[in-house]
Coordinates of C-alpha atoms in Angstrom, one line a residue:
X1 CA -45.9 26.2 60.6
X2 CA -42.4 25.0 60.3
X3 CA -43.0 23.7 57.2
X4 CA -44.9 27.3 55.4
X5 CA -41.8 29.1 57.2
X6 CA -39.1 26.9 55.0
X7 CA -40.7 27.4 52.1
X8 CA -41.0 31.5 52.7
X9 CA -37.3 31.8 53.2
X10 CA -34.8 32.4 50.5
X11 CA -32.6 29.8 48.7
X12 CA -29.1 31.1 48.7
X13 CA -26.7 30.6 45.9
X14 CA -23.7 29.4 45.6
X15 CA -21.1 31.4 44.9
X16 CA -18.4 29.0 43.7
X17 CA -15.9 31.8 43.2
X18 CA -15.7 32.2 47.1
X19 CA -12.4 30.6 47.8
X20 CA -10.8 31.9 44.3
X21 CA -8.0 34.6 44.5
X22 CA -6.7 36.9 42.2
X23 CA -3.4 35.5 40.3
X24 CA -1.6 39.2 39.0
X25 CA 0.9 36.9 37.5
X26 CA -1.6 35.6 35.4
X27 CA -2.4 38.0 32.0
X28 CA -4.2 37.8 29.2
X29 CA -1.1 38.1 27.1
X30 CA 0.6 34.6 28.4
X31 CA 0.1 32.0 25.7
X32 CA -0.8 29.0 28.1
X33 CA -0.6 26.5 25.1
X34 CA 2.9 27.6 24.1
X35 CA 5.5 24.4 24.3
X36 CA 8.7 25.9 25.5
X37 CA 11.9 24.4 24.6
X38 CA 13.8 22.6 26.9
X39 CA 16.9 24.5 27.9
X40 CA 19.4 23.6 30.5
X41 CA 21.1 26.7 30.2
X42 CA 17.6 28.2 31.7
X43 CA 17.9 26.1 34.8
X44 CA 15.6 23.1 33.0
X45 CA 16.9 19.4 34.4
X46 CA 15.5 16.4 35.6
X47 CA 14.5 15.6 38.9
X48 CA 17.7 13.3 40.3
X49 CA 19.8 14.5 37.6
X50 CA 19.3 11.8 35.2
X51 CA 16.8 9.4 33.8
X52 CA 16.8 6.2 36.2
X53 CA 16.2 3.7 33.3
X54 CA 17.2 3.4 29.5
X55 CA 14.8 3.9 26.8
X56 CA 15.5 2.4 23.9
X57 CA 13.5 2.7 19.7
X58 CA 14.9 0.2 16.8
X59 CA 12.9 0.8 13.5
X60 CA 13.6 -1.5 10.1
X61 CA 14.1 0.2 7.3
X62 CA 13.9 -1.5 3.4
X63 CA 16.9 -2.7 1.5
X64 CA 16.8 0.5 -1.3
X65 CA 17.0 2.4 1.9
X66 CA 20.1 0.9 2.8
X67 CA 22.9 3.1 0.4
X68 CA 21.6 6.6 1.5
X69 CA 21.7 5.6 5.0
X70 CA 25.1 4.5 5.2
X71 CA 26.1 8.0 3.7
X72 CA 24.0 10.4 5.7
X73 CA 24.4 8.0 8.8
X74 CA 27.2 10.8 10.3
X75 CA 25.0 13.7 10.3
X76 CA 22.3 11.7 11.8
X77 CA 24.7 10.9 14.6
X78 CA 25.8 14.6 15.0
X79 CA 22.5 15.8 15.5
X80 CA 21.9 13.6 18.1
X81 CA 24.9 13.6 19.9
X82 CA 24.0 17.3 20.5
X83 CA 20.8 16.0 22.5
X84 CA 23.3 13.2 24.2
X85 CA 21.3 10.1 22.5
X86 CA 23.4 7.3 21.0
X87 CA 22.4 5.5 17.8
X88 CA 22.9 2.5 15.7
X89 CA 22.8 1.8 12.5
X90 CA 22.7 -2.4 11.6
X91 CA 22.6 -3.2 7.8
X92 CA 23.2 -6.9 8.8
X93 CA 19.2 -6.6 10.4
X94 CA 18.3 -3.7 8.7
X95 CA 17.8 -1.7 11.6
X96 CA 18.1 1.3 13.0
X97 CA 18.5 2.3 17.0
X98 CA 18.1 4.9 19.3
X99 CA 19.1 4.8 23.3
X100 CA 19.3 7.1 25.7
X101 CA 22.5 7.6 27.8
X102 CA 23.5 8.8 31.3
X103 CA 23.8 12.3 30.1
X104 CA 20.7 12.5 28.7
X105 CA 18.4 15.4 30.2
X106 CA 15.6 16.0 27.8
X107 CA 12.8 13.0 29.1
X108 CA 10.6 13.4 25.3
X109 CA 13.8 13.7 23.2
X110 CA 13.7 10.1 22.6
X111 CA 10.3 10.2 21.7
X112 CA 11.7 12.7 18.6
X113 CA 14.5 10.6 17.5
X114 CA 11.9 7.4 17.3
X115 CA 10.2 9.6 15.0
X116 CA 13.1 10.6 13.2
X117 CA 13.7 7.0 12.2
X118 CA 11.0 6.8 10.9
X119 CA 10.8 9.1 8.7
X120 CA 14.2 7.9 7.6
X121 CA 12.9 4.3 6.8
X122 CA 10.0 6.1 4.7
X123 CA 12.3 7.6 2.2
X124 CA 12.3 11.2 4.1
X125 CA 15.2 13.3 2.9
X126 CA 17.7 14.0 6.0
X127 CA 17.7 17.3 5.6
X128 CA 14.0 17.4 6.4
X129 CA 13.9 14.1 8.6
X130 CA 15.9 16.3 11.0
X131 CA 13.3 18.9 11.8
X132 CA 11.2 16.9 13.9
X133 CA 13.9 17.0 16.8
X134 CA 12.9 20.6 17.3
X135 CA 10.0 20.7 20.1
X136 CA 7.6 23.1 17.5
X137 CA 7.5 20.3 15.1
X138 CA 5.7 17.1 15.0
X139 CA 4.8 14.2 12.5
X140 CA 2.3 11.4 11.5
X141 CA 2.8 8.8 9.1
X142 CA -0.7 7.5 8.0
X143 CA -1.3 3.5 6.4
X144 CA -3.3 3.7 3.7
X145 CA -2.5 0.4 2.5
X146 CA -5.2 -1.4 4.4
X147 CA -8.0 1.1 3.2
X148 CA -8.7 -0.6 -0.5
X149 CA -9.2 -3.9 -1.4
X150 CA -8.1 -3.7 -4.4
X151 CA -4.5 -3.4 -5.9
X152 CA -5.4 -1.3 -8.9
X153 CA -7.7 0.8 -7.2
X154 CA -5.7 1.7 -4.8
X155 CA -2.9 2.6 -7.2
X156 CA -5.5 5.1 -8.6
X157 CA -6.8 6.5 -5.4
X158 CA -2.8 7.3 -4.3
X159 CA -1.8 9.0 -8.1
X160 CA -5.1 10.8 -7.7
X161 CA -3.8 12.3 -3.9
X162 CA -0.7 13.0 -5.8
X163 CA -1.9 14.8 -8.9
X164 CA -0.4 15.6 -12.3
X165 CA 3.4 15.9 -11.7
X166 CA 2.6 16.6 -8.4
X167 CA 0.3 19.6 -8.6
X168 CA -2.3 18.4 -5.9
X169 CA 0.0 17.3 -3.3
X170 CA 1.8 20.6 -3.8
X171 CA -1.3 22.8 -2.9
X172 CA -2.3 20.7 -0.3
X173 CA 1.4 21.2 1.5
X174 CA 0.6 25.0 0.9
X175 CA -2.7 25.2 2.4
X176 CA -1.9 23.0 5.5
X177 CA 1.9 24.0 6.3
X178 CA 3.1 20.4 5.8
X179 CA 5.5 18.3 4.5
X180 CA 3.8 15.2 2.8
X181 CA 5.6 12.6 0.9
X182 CA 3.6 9.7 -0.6
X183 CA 5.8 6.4 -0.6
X184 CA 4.3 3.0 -0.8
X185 CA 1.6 2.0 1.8
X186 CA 2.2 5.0 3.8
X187 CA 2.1 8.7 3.7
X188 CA 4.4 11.0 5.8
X189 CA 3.4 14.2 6.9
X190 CA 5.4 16.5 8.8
X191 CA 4.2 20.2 10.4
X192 CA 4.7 22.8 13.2
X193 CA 1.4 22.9 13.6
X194 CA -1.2 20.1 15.0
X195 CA -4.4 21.7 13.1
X196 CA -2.3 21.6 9.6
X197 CA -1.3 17.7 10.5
X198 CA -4.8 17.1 11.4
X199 CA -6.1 18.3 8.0
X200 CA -3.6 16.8 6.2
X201 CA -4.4 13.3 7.3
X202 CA -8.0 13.8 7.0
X203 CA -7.5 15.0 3.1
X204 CA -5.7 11.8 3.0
X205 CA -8.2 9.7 4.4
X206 CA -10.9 10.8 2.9
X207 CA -9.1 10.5 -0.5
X208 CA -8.6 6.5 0.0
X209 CA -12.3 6.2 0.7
X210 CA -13.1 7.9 -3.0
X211 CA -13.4 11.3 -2.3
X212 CA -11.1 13.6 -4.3
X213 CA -8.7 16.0 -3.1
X214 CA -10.0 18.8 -5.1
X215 CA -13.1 19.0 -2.7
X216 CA -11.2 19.4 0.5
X217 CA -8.6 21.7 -1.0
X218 CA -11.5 23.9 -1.9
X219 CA -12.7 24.6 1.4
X220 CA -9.6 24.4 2.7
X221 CA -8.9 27.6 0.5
X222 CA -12.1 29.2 1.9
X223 CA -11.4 28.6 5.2
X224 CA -8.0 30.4 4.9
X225 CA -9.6 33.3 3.0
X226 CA -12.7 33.7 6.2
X227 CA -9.8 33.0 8.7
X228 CA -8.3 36.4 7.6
X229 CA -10.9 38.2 8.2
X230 CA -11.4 39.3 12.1
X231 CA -15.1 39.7 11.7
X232 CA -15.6 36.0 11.1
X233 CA -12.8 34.4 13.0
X234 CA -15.6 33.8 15.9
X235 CA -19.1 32.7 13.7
X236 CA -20.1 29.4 12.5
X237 CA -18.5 28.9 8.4
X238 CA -20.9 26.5 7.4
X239 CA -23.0 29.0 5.2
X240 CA -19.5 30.0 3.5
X241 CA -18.2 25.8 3.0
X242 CA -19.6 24.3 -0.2
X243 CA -21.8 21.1 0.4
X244 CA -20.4 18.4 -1.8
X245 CA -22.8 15.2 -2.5
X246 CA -21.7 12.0 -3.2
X247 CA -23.4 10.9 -6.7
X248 CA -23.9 7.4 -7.7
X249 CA -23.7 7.6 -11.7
X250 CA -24.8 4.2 -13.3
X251 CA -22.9 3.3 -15.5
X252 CA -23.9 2.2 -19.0
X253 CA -23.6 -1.1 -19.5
X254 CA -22.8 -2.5 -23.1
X255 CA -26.4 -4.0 -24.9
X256 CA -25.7 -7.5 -25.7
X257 CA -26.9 -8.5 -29.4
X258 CA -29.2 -11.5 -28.8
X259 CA -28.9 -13.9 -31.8
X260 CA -32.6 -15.0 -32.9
X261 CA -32.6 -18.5 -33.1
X262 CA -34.6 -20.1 -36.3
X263 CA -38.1 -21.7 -35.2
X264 CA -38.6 -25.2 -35.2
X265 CA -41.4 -27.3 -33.8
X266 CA -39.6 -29.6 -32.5
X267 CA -38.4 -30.2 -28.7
X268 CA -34.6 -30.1 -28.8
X269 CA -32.6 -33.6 -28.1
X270 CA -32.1 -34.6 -24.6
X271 CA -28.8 -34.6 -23.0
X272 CA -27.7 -38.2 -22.9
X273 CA -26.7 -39.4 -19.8
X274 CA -23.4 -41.0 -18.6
X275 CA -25.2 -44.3 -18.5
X276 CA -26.1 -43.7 -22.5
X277 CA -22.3 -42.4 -23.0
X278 CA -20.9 -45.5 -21.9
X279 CA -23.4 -47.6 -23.5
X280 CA -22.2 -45.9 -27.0
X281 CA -18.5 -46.0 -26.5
X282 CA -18.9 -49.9 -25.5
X283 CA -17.0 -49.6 -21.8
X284 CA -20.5 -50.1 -19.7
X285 CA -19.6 -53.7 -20.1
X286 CA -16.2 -53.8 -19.4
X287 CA -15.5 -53.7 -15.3
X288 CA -14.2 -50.9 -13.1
X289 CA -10.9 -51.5 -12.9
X290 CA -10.4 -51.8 -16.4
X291 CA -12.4 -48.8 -16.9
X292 CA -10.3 -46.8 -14.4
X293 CA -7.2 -48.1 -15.6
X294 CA -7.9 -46.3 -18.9
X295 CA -8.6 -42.8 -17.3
X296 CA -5.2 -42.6 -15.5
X297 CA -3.4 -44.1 -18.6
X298 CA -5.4 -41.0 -20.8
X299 CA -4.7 -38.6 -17.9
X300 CA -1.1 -39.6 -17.7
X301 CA -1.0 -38.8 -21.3
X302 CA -2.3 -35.7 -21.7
X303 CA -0.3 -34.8 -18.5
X304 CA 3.1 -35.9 -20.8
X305 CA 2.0 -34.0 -23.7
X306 CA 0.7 -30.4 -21.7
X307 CA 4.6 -30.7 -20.0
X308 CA 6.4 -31.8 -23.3
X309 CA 4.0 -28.4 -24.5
X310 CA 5.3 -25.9 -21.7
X311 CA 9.2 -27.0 -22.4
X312 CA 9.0 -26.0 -25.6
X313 CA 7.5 -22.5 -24.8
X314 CA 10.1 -22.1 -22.3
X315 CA 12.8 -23.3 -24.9
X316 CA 11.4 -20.4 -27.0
X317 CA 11.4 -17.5 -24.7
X318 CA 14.9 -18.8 -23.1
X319 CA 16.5 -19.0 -27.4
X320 CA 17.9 -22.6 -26.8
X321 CA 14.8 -24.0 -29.8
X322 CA 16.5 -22.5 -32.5
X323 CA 19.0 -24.7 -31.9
X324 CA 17.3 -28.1 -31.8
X325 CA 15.5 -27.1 -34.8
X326 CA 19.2 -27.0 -36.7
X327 CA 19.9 -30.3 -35.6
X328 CA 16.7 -31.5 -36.6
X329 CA 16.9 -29.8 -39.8
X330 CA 20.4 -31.7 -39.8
X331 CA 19.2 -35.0 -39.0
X332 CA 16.0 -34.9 -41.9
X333 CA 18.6 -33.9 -44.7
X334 CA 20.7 -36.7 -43.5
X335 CA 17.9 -38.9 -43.7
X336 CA 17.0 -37.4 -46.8
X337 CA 20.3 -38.9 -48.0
X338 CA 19.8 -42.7 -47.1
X339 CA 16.8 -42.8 -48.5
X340 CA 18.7 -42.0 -51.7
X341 CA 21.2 -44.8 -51.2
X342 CA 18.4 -47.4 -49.9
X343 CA 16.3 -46.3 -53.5
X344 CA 20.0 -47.2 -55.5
X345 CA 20.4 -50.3 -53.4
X346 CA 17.0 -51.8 -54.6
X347 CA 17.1 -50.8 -58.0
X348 CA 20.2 -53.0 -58.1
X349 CA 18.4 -55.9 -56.7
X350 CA 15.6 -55.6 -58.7
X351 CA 18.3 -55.6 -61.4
X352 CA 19.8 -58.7 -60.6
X353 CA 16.4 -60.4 -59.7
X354 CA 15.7 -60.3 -63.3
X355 CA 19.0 -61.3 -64.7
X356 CA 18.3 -65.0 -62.6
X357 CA 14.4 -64.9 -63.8
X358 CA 15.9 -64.4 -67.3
X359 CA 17.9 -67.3 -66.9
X360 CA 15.4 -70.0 -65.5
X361 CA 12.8 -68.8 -68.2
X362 CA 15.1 -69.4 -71.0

């Protein structure tokens, strides 16, 4: 019985909203994602008032860097002097510092000047560099160095993300709301807005992997043109997005002309072997030693003559040959000369050769 009367009775639910009160301070209208700025004039400080330990960035920058730093280096240390962090700039390391101070009362401000450097070391202008200490702002610098093996490819793939004078990285800047600056192995991007930095990168990624920038910036287009619309903002886009296939085109390769070869009944010679080589050149019966004497003397040789070869090139591209050809063109006219005087001398002796034969046969 006890068993049929358990399974007649009700299950209850649970209410897990039992224990959850009303919060009138809470309304719809309160952005919980907003970042608010720190403000000690609103009553924002630090818990102690001050950091216990010092935190502490150095970044390296490149030696072209060096000359702009030196002269913007003041209003780098003004800005941050407002947010009480100290700096240092070291040209003998090429380096550049940041540390907090006693004063300091911002905890992630140090976190933005770390940034700031390095955006300085990747050839940011200051002016723009400096916009990453406000809280709104943030950054990510993406390596796209190690994404292609090879050197020209990857030269290609980063002109392509680029465009013609510029024109693609332009409208990509528009359509995300960043600041991108392609510079070596890296590109820079800077926005006040995480999904616009996220996109950004993404473009870039995808661009080192072989697919172009036009794609992305396409639906990127779209998607700002259905985001408009409030009827949309909540539906799936996927019907709106172009689908873009990746197509392997093979590529024509060039027909080689095979040379018909005339017929002859005959099986072509054999190869002779080193055995027969030797056997021909008459060293199979001379012994080893000899034998390898020879090759280092003919290796030694050709050695001299391949160096005596690249001197002269050098000589050429450096302009000292004309030179030794002068001389040499010296030396041959003034052997040109003695021959002359040698050819005189022996007509004389023939000359007096046959003056004494003259006198004997008489």
């Amino acid at each position: 019985m006890s068993s049929e009367e358990e399974t007649t009775k009700p299950k209850k639910k649970r209410d897990n909203n039992k224990y959850r009160k009303d919060k009138p301070w809470d309304t719809d209208d309160i952005d919980h994602w907003k970042i608010e700025n720190w403000n000690t004039e609103n009553g924002d400080k630090l818990i102690g008032g001050q950091l216990l330990e010092e935190s502490s960035f150095a970044t390296l920058f490149p030696k072209y860097r060096e000359a702009y730093l030196r002269q913007v280096w003041p209003v780098v240390t003004k800005q941050l002097d407002q947010h009480k962090i100290s700096c240092e700039l070291n040209l003998v390391e090429g380096s550049m510092t940041v540390r907090t101070t006693k004063k300091t009362s911002d905890p992630y401000v140090i976190i933005k000047a770390r940034d700031l450097l390095k955006l300085l070391a990747r050839s940011i202008p200051v002016a723009q560099a400096l916009k990453i200490l406000q809280d709104e702002w943030q950054c990510d610098i993406v390596k796209i160095g190690g994404l292609v093996r090879s050197k020209e490819r990857f030269v290609k793939r980063r002109q392509r993300l680029v465009g013609p004078d510029g024109a693609t990285l332009k409208a990509l800047e528009l359509l995300t709301g960043c600041f991108i600056l392609v510079q070596g192995n890296t590109v820079s991007i800077m926005g006040d807005s995480i999904k616009g930095l996220k996109q950004a990168s993404e473009v870039v990624i995808d661009c080192m992997n072989n697919i172009h920038p036009i794609y992305n910036i396409k639906r990127l287009m779209i998607q700002k043109e259905l985001a408009k619309d409030p009827k949309l903002a909540n539906e799936d886009w996927s019907r709106f997005l172009p689908q873009f296939q990746k197509k392997n085109v093979p590529r024509k390769k060039p027909v080689k002309e095979s040379k018909k070869k005339s017929y002859t009944p005959f099986p072509p010679a054999q190869t002779p072997r080193k055995v027969d080589l030797l056997l021909d050149s008459g060293e199979y019966f001379v012994s080893e030693r000899i034998r390898n004497a020879r090759k280092t003397v003919t290796k030694k040789l050709n050695a001299s003559a391949k160096s005596e070869k690249k001197r002269l090139e050098r000589e050429i591209d450096l302009g000292t040959a004309p030179e030794k050809k002068q001389k040499i063109a010296s030396s041959s006219n003034n052997a040109d000369f003695d021959v002359t005087k040698l050819k005189a001398n022996l007509a004389k002796r023939k000359a007096s050769t046959k003056s004494k034969m003259s006198d004997f046969v008489g």
